[in-house]
Amino acid sequence: MKTPADSRARRRLITLIATGTALVVLVAFGVYGLLTGPAKPSSEPSPPAPSGPAVPAPGAWPTPMQPTAPVVRGSRDPQTFAGNVALALFTWDTTTGLMPLDYTSALLDVGDPTGQEQAGLAADIATYLPTRETWIDLRKYATTQTLTIDSIRVADSWAEAVDQAYPGQLPPGAVAYTIHGTRQRDGIWNGAPTSAEREVSFTVFIACPPGKDCYLLRLSGLDNPLE
């Protein structure tokens, strides 16, 4: 005769067997999955992608244009190089994001390679360019500046200066070009374009060693050229 305790034990055994069977099935499917790899995609067509504008992948966004630093064109021809220096000295644009220091750096890049004249040259250039504060004010009016060269020639008094120089005072190929030209500034004033012209003169002191590119030594004061 079965007691109530026997019935409870039988039901517990059946439950354990059912649980054990489920665990065996799960383990079997797990091993099968490891052996066969991921399930193959369904042959049914995938739902269409939502319509809308394409979104660039991370890192694919276009970068804003960066201002291009000015460059003084090199040359082994003294007159050509002096003209290039003059144009670089007077050509600037306050709307590009560049600052006076960028234009100064471009001229110093073609300066005396020994570095002896760099400090003096930097001081010379500073007298030609607007200060940082003035530059910021000029930017409000989209001010630009250019130079038209009217004449460029070796200063008449340069030969005398060479004769008076002591040995080794001047580097090989040193020469001074005096330049006369017209400086023009353009901008916007009260919503309308405006411009102003001014005659300028100055001297560019350069050196052109044989077989090498010329380099910039110093500049005279504005409107105080070597004649």
mmCIF file of C-alpha atoms in Angstrom:
data_model
loop_
_atom_site.group_PDB
_atom_site.id
_atom_site.type_symbol
_atom_site.label_atom_id
_atom_site.label_comp_id
_atom_site.label_asym_id
_atom_site.label_seq_id
_atom_site.Cartn_x
_atom_site.Cartn_y
_atom_site.Cartn_z
ATOM 1 C CA MET A 1 0.000 0.000 0.000
ATOM 2 C CA LYS A 2 1.383 3.369 -1.061
ATOM 3 C CA THR A 3 1.611 6.048 1.553
ATOM 4 C CA PRO A 4 1.286 9.785 0.932
ATOM 5 C CA ALA A 5 5.066 10.037 1.429
ATOM 6 C CA ASP A 6 5.609 7.611 -1.462
ATOM 7 C CA SER A 7 3.386 9.742 -3.750
ATOM 8 C CA ARG A 8 5.313 12.882 -2.915
ATOM 9 C CA ALA A 9 8.645 11.141 -3.608
ATOM 10 C CA ARG A 10 7.342 9.880 -6.963
ATOM 11 C CA ARG A 11 6.238 13.373 -8.042
ATOM 12 C CA ARG A 12 9.647 14.785 -7.002
ATOM 13 C CA LEU A 13 11.439 12.152 -9.075
ATOM 14 C CA ILE A 14 9.317 12.903 -12.144
ATOM 15 C CA THR A 15 10.100 16.612 -11.746
ATOM 16 C CA LEU A 16 13.823 15.948 -11.476
ATOM 17 C CA ILE A 17 13.760 13.711 -14.542
ATOM 18 C CA ALA A 18 11.893 16.368 -16.566
ATOM 19 C CA THR A 19 14.362 19.051 -15.500
ATOM 20 C CA GLY A 20 17.296 16.848 -16.277
ATOM 21 C CA THR A 21 15.922 16.069 -19.722
ATOM 22 C CA ALA A 22 15.491 19.805 -20.461
ATOM 23 C CA LEU A 23 19.101 20.452 -19.404
ATOM 24 C CA VAL A 24 20.337 17.678 -21.685
ATOM 25 C CA VAL A 25 18.409 19.185 -24.601
ATOM 26 C CA LEU A 26 19.802 22.662 -23.936
ATOM 27 C CA VAL A 27 23.363 21.369 -23.683
ATOM 28 C CA ALA A 28 22.904 19.384 -26.878
ATOM 29 C CA PHE A 29 21.683 22.445 -28.784
ATOM 30 C CA GLY A 30 24.551 24.511 -27.314
ATOM 31 C CA VAL A 31 27.183 22.059 -28.510
ATOM 32 C CA TYR A 32 25.494 21.844 -31.883
ATOM 33 C CA GLY A 33 25.624 25.598 -32.208
ATOM 34 C CA LEU A 34 29.321 25.674 -31.395
ATOM 35 C CA LEU A 35 30.030 23.015 -34.014
ATOM 36 C CA THR A 36 27.948 24.475 -36.808
ATOM 37 C CA GLY A 37 28.607 28.161 -36.203
ATOM 38 C CA PRO A 38 26.034 30.957 -36.404
ATOM 39 C CA ALA A 39 22.732 30.264 -38.029
ATOM 40 C CA LYS A 40 22.462 30.948 -41.734
ATOM 41 C CA PRO A 41 20.470 34.041 -42.673
ATOM 42 C CA SER A 42 16.930 33.508 -43.716
ATOM 43 C CA SER A 43 16.204 33.303 -47.414
ATOM 44 C CA GLU A 44 13.402 35.772 -46.977
ATOM 45 C CA PRO A 45 14.196 39.279 -48.257
ATOM 46 C CA SER A 46 15.205 41.734 -45.560
ATOM 47 C CA PRO A 47 12.939 44.692 -44.964
ATOM 48 C CA PRO A 48 13.824 47.803 -46.975
ATOM 49 C CA ALA A 49 16.048 50.383 -45.264
ATOM 50 C CA PRO A 50 14.285 53.547 -44.204
ATOM 51 C CA SER A 51 14.459 56.323 -46.757
ATOM 52 C CA GLY A 52 16.205 59.592 -45.968
ATOM 53 C CA PRO A 53 19.435 61.478 -46.556
ATOM 54 C CA ALA A 54 22.631 59.501 -46.271
ATOM 55 C CA VAL A 55 24.612 60.143 -43.130
ATOM 56 C CA PRO A 56 28.425 60.173 -43.515
ATOM 57 C CA ALA A 57 30.333 57.635 -41.499
ATOM 58 C CA PRO A 58 32.195 58.899 -38.451
ATOM 59 C CA GLY A 59 35.287 60.781 -39.567
ATOM 60 C CA ALA A 60 33.874 61.375 -43.049
ATOM 61 C CA TRP A 61 32.592 64.888 -42.358
ATOM 62 C CA PRO A 62 34.312 67.477 -44.555
ATOM 63 C CA THR A 63 36.822 69.620 -42.729
ATOM 64 C CA PRO A 64 36.619 73.401 -43.085
ATOM 65 C CA MET A 65 39.118 75.072 -45.357
ATOM 66 C CA GLN A 66 42.207 76.231 -43.549
ATOM 67 C CA PRO A 67 43.866 79.538 -44.446
ATOM 68 C CA THR A 68 46.927 79.114 -46.622
ATOM 69 C CA ALA A 69 50.087 80.599 -45.202
ATOM 70 C CA PRO A 70 51.786 83.075 -47.537
ATOM 71 C CA VAL A 71 54.981 82.044 -49.278
ATOM 72 C CA VAL A 72 57.731 84.229 -50.729
ATOM 73 C CA ARG A 73 58.766 82.814 -54.072
ATOM 74 C CA GLY A 74 62.459 82.065 -54.194
ATOM 75 C CA SER A 75 64.756 82.970 -57.084
ATOM 76 C CA ARG A 76 68.436 83.140 -57.964
ATOM 77 C CA ASP A 77 67.870 86.291 -59.967
ATOM 78 C CA PRO A 78 68.401 89.330 -57.681
ATOM 79 C CA GLN A 79 65.859 91.646 -59.283
ATOM 80 C CA THR A 80 63.181 88.947 -59.463
ATOM 81 C CA PHE A 81 63.688 88.022 -55.826
ATOM 82 C CA ALA A 82 63.604 91.656 -54.691
ATOM 83 C CA GLY A 83 60.281 92.060 -56.495
ATOM 84 C CA ASN A 84 58.915 88.887 -54.875
ATOM 85 C CA VAL A 85 59.870 90.222 -51.449
ATOM 86 C CA ALA A 86 58.184 93.551 -52.159
ATOM 87 C CA LEU A 87 54.936 91.879 -53.231
ATOM 88 C CA ALA A 88 54.931 89.593 -50.188
ATOM 89 C CA LEU A 89 55.581 92.564 -47.919
ATOM 90 C CA PHE A 90 52.618 94.566 -49.178
ATOM 91 C CA THR A 91 50.096 91.877 -50.129
ATOM 92 C CA TRP A 92 47.772 90.770 -47.349
ATOM 93 C CA ASP A 93 44.133 89.985 -46.624
ATOM 94 C CA THR A 94 42.472 90.405 -43.214
ATOM 95 C CA THR A 95 39.551 88.108 -44.127
ATOM 96 C CA THR A 96 41.507 84.850 -44.480
ATOM 97 C CA GLY A 97 42.037 84.144 -40.792
ATOM 98 C CA LEU A 98 45.749 84.878 -41.028
ATOM 99 C CA MET A 99 47.408 87.416 -38.747
ATOM 100 C CA PRO A 100 50.355 89.806 -39.261
ATOM 101 C CA LEU A 101 52.667 87.262 -37.639
ATOM 102 C CA ASP A 102 51.907 84.800 -40.465
ATOM 103 C CA TYR A 103 53.092 87.306 -43.058
ATOM 104 C CA THR A 104 56.125 88.150 -40.950
ATOM 105 C CA SER A 105 57.030 84.463 -40.701
ATOM 106 C CA ALA A 106 56.847 84.068 -44.482
ATOM 107 C CA LEU A 107 59.403 86.831 -44.965
ATOM 108 C CA LEU A 108 61.649 85.538 -42.191
ATOM 109 C CA ASP A 109 61.623 82.127 -43.902
ATOM 110 C CA VAL A 110 63.644 83.664 -46.756
ATOM 111 C CA GLY A 111 65.849 85.693 -44.413
ATOM 112 C CA ASP A 112 69.529 85.389 -43.591
ATOM 113 C CA PRO A 113 70.214 81.643 -43.124
ATOM 114 C CA THR A 114 72.900 82.417 -40.537
ATOM 115 C CA GLY A 115 70.301 84.118 -38.361
ATOM 116 C CA GLN A 116 72.458 87.169 -37.768
ATOM 117 C CA GLU A 117 70.003 89.578 -39.377
ATOM 118 C CA GLN A 118 66.754 87.898 -38.298
ATOM 119 C CA ALA A 119 66.063 90.093 -35.280
ATOM 120 C CA GLY A 120 66.683 93.289 -37.218
ATOM 121 C CA LEU A 121 64.649 92.029 -40.155
ATOM 122 C CA ALA A 122 61.696 91.189 -37.912
ATOM 123 C CA ALA A 123 61.798 94.731 -36.541
ATOM 124 C CA ASP A 124 61.892 96.129 -40.101
ATOM 125 C CA ILE A 125 58.881 94.086 -41.182
ATOM 126 C CA ALA A 126 56.876 95.204 -38.157
ATOM 127 C CA THR A 127 57.012 98.804 -39.408
ATOM 128 C CA TYR A 128 55.291 97.771 -42.653
ATOM 129 C CA LEU A 129 52.471 95.607 -41.280
ATOM 130 C CA PRO A 130 49.507 96.691 -39.137
ATOM 131 C CA THR A 131 49.662 95.850 -35.455
ATOM 132 C CA ARG A 132 47.485 92.997 -34.210
ATOM 133 C CA GLU A 133 44.922 95.437 -32.779
ATOM 134 C CA THR A 134 44.775 97.449 -35.996
ATOM 135 C CA TRP A 135 44.490 94.229 -38.005
ATOM 136 C CA ILE A 136 41.431 93.176 -36.012
ATOM 137 C CA ASP A 137 39.839 96.564 -36.663
ATOM 138 C CA LEU A 138 40.639 96.356 -40.391
ATOM 139 C CA ARG A 139 39.055 92.901 -40.527
ATOM 140 C CA LYS A 140 35.698 94.482 -39.693
ATOM 141 C CA TYR A 141 35.909 96.250 -43.041
ATOM 142 C CA ALA A 142 37.252 93.227 -44.988
ATOM 143 C CA THR A 143 40.423 95.160 -45.759
ATOM 144 C CA THR A 144 42.940 93.834 -48.279
ATOM 145 C CA GLN A 145 46.157 95.345 -49.586
ATOM 146 C CA THR A 146 48.157 94.932 -52.807
ATOM 147 C CA LEU A 147 51.173 96.567 -54.422
ATOM 148 C CA THR A 148 51.798 97.626 -57.991
ATOM 149 C CA ILE A 149 55.525 97.950 -58.673
ATOM 150 C CA ASP A 150 56.286 100.961 -60.865
ATOM 151 C CA SER A 151 60.079 100.668 -60.857
ATOM 152 C CA ILE A 152 62.781 98.460 -59.348
ATOM 153 C CA ARG A 153 66.495 99.187 -59.714
ATOM 154 C CA VAL A 154 69.802 98.934 -57.886
ATOM 155 C CA ALA A 155 70.182 102.000 -55.691
ATOM 156 C CA ASP A 156 72.593 104.552 -57.182
ATOM 157 C CA SER A 157 74.472 104.892 -53.897
ATOM 158 C CA TRP A 158 74.921 101.146 -53.451
ATOM 159 C CA ALA A 159 78.283 101.084 -55.248
ATOM 160 C CA GLU A 160 79.582 103.703 -52.829
ATOM 161 C CA ALA A 161 78.272 101.700 -49.877
ATOM 162 C CA VAL A 162 80.123 98.607 -51.115
ATOM 163 C CA ASP A 163 83.369 100.569 -51.478
ATOM 164 C CA GLN A 164 83.090 101.877 -47.924
ATOM 165 C CA ALA A 165 82.298 98.485 -46.374
ATOM 166 C CA TYR A 166 85.195 96.768 -44.646
ATOM 167 C CA PRO A 167 86.176 93.226 -45.734
ATOM 168 C CA GLY A 168 83.607 90.634 -44.683
ATOM 169 C CA GLN A 169 80.988 93.182 -43.659
ATOM 170 C CA LEU A 170 78.727 92.315 -46.605
ATOM 171 C CA PRO A 171 77.843 88.716 -47.511
ATOM 172 C CA PRO A 172 78.636 87.426 -51.020
ATOM 173 C CA GLY A 173 76.229 88.713 -53.659
ATOM 174 C CA ALA A 174 74.808 91.490 -51.458
ATOM 175 C CA VAL A 175 72.827 94.132 -53.353
ATOM 176 C CA ALA A 176 70.198 96.776 -52.596
ATOM 177 C CA TYR A 177 67.129 97.338 -54.791
ATOM 178 C CA THR A 178 65.072 100.484 -54.415
ATOM 179 C CA ILE A 179 61.438 100.041 -55.337
ATOM 180 C CA HIS A 180 58.808 102.621 -56.163
ATOM 181 C CA GLY A 181 55.204 101.552 -56.383
ATOM 182 C CA THR A 182 51.561 102.148 -55.552
ATOM 183 C CA ARG A 183 49.965 100.602 -52.500
ATOM 184 C CA GLN A 184 46.216 99.974 -52.773
ATOM 185 C CA ARG A 185 43.833 99.078 -49.976
ATOM 186 C CA ASP A 186 40.322 97.805 -50.623
ATOM 187 C CA GLY A 187 37.485 97.177 -48.202
ATOM 188 C CA ILE A 188 33.831 97.642 -47.359
ATOM 189 C CA TRP A 189 32.614 100.880 -45.772
ATOM 190 C CA ASN A 190 28.951 101.306 -44.856
ATOM 191 C CA GLY A 191 28.108 98.348 -47.076
ATOM 192 C CA ALA A 192 29.820 99.765 -50.160
ATOM 193 C CA PRO A 193 33.219 98.869 -51.675
ATOM 194 C CA THR A 194 35.901 101.476 -51.149
ATOM 195 C CA SER A 195 39.595 101.782 -52.005
ATOM 196 C CA ALA A 196 42.538 104.074 -51.357
ATOM 197 C CA GLU A 197 45.898 104.378 -53.119
ATOM 198 C CA ARG A 198 49.223 105.684 -51.903
ATOM 199 C CA GLU A 199 52.654 105.947 -53.521
ATOM 200 C CA VAL A 200 55.387 104.168 -51.585
ATOM 201 C CA SER A 201 59.143 103.748 -51.864
ATOM 202 C CA PHE A 202 61.609 101.563 -49.979
ATOM 203 C CA THR A 203 64.791 99.542 -50.377
ATOM 204 C CA VAL A 204 65.197 95.782 -50.139
ATOM 205 C CA PHE A 205 68.655 94.566 -49.091
ATOM 206 C CA ILE A 206 69.298 91.026 -50.300
ATOM 207 C CA ALA A 207 72.168 88.626 -50.966
ATOM 208 C CA CYS A 208 72.433 86.190 -53.858
ATOM 209 C CA PRO A 209 75.392 83.822 -53.374
ATOM 210 C CA PRO A 210 76.673 82.208 -56.596
ATOM 211 C CA GLY A 211 74.648 79.112 -57.479
ATOM 212 C CA LYS A 212 72.175 79.557 -54.587
ATOM 213 C CA ASP A 213 68.797 81.157 -53.994
ATOM 214 C CA CYS A 214 68.783 84.762 -52.861
ATOM 215 C CA TYR A 215 67.853 85.633 -49.292
ATOM 216 C CA LEU A 216 66.565 88.725 -47.542
ATOM 217 C CA LEU A 217 68.853 90.786 -45.303
ATOM 218 C CA ARG A 218 67.045 93.956 -44.230
ATOM 219 C CA LEU A 219 64.512 96.578 -45.315
ATOM 220 C CA SER A 220 64.807 100.338 -45.300
ATOM 221 C CA GLY A 221 62.202 102.449 -43.591
ATOM 222 C CA LEU A 222 59.019 103.010 -45.576
ATOM 223 C CA ASP A 223 59.386 106.071 -47.828
ATOM 224 C CA ASN A 224 63.014 106.362 -46.793
ATOM 225 C CA PRO A 225 64.757 104.416 -49.540
ATOM 226 C CA LEU A 226 68.423 104.271 -50.478
ATOM 227 C CA GLU A 227 68.732 106.396 -53.600
#
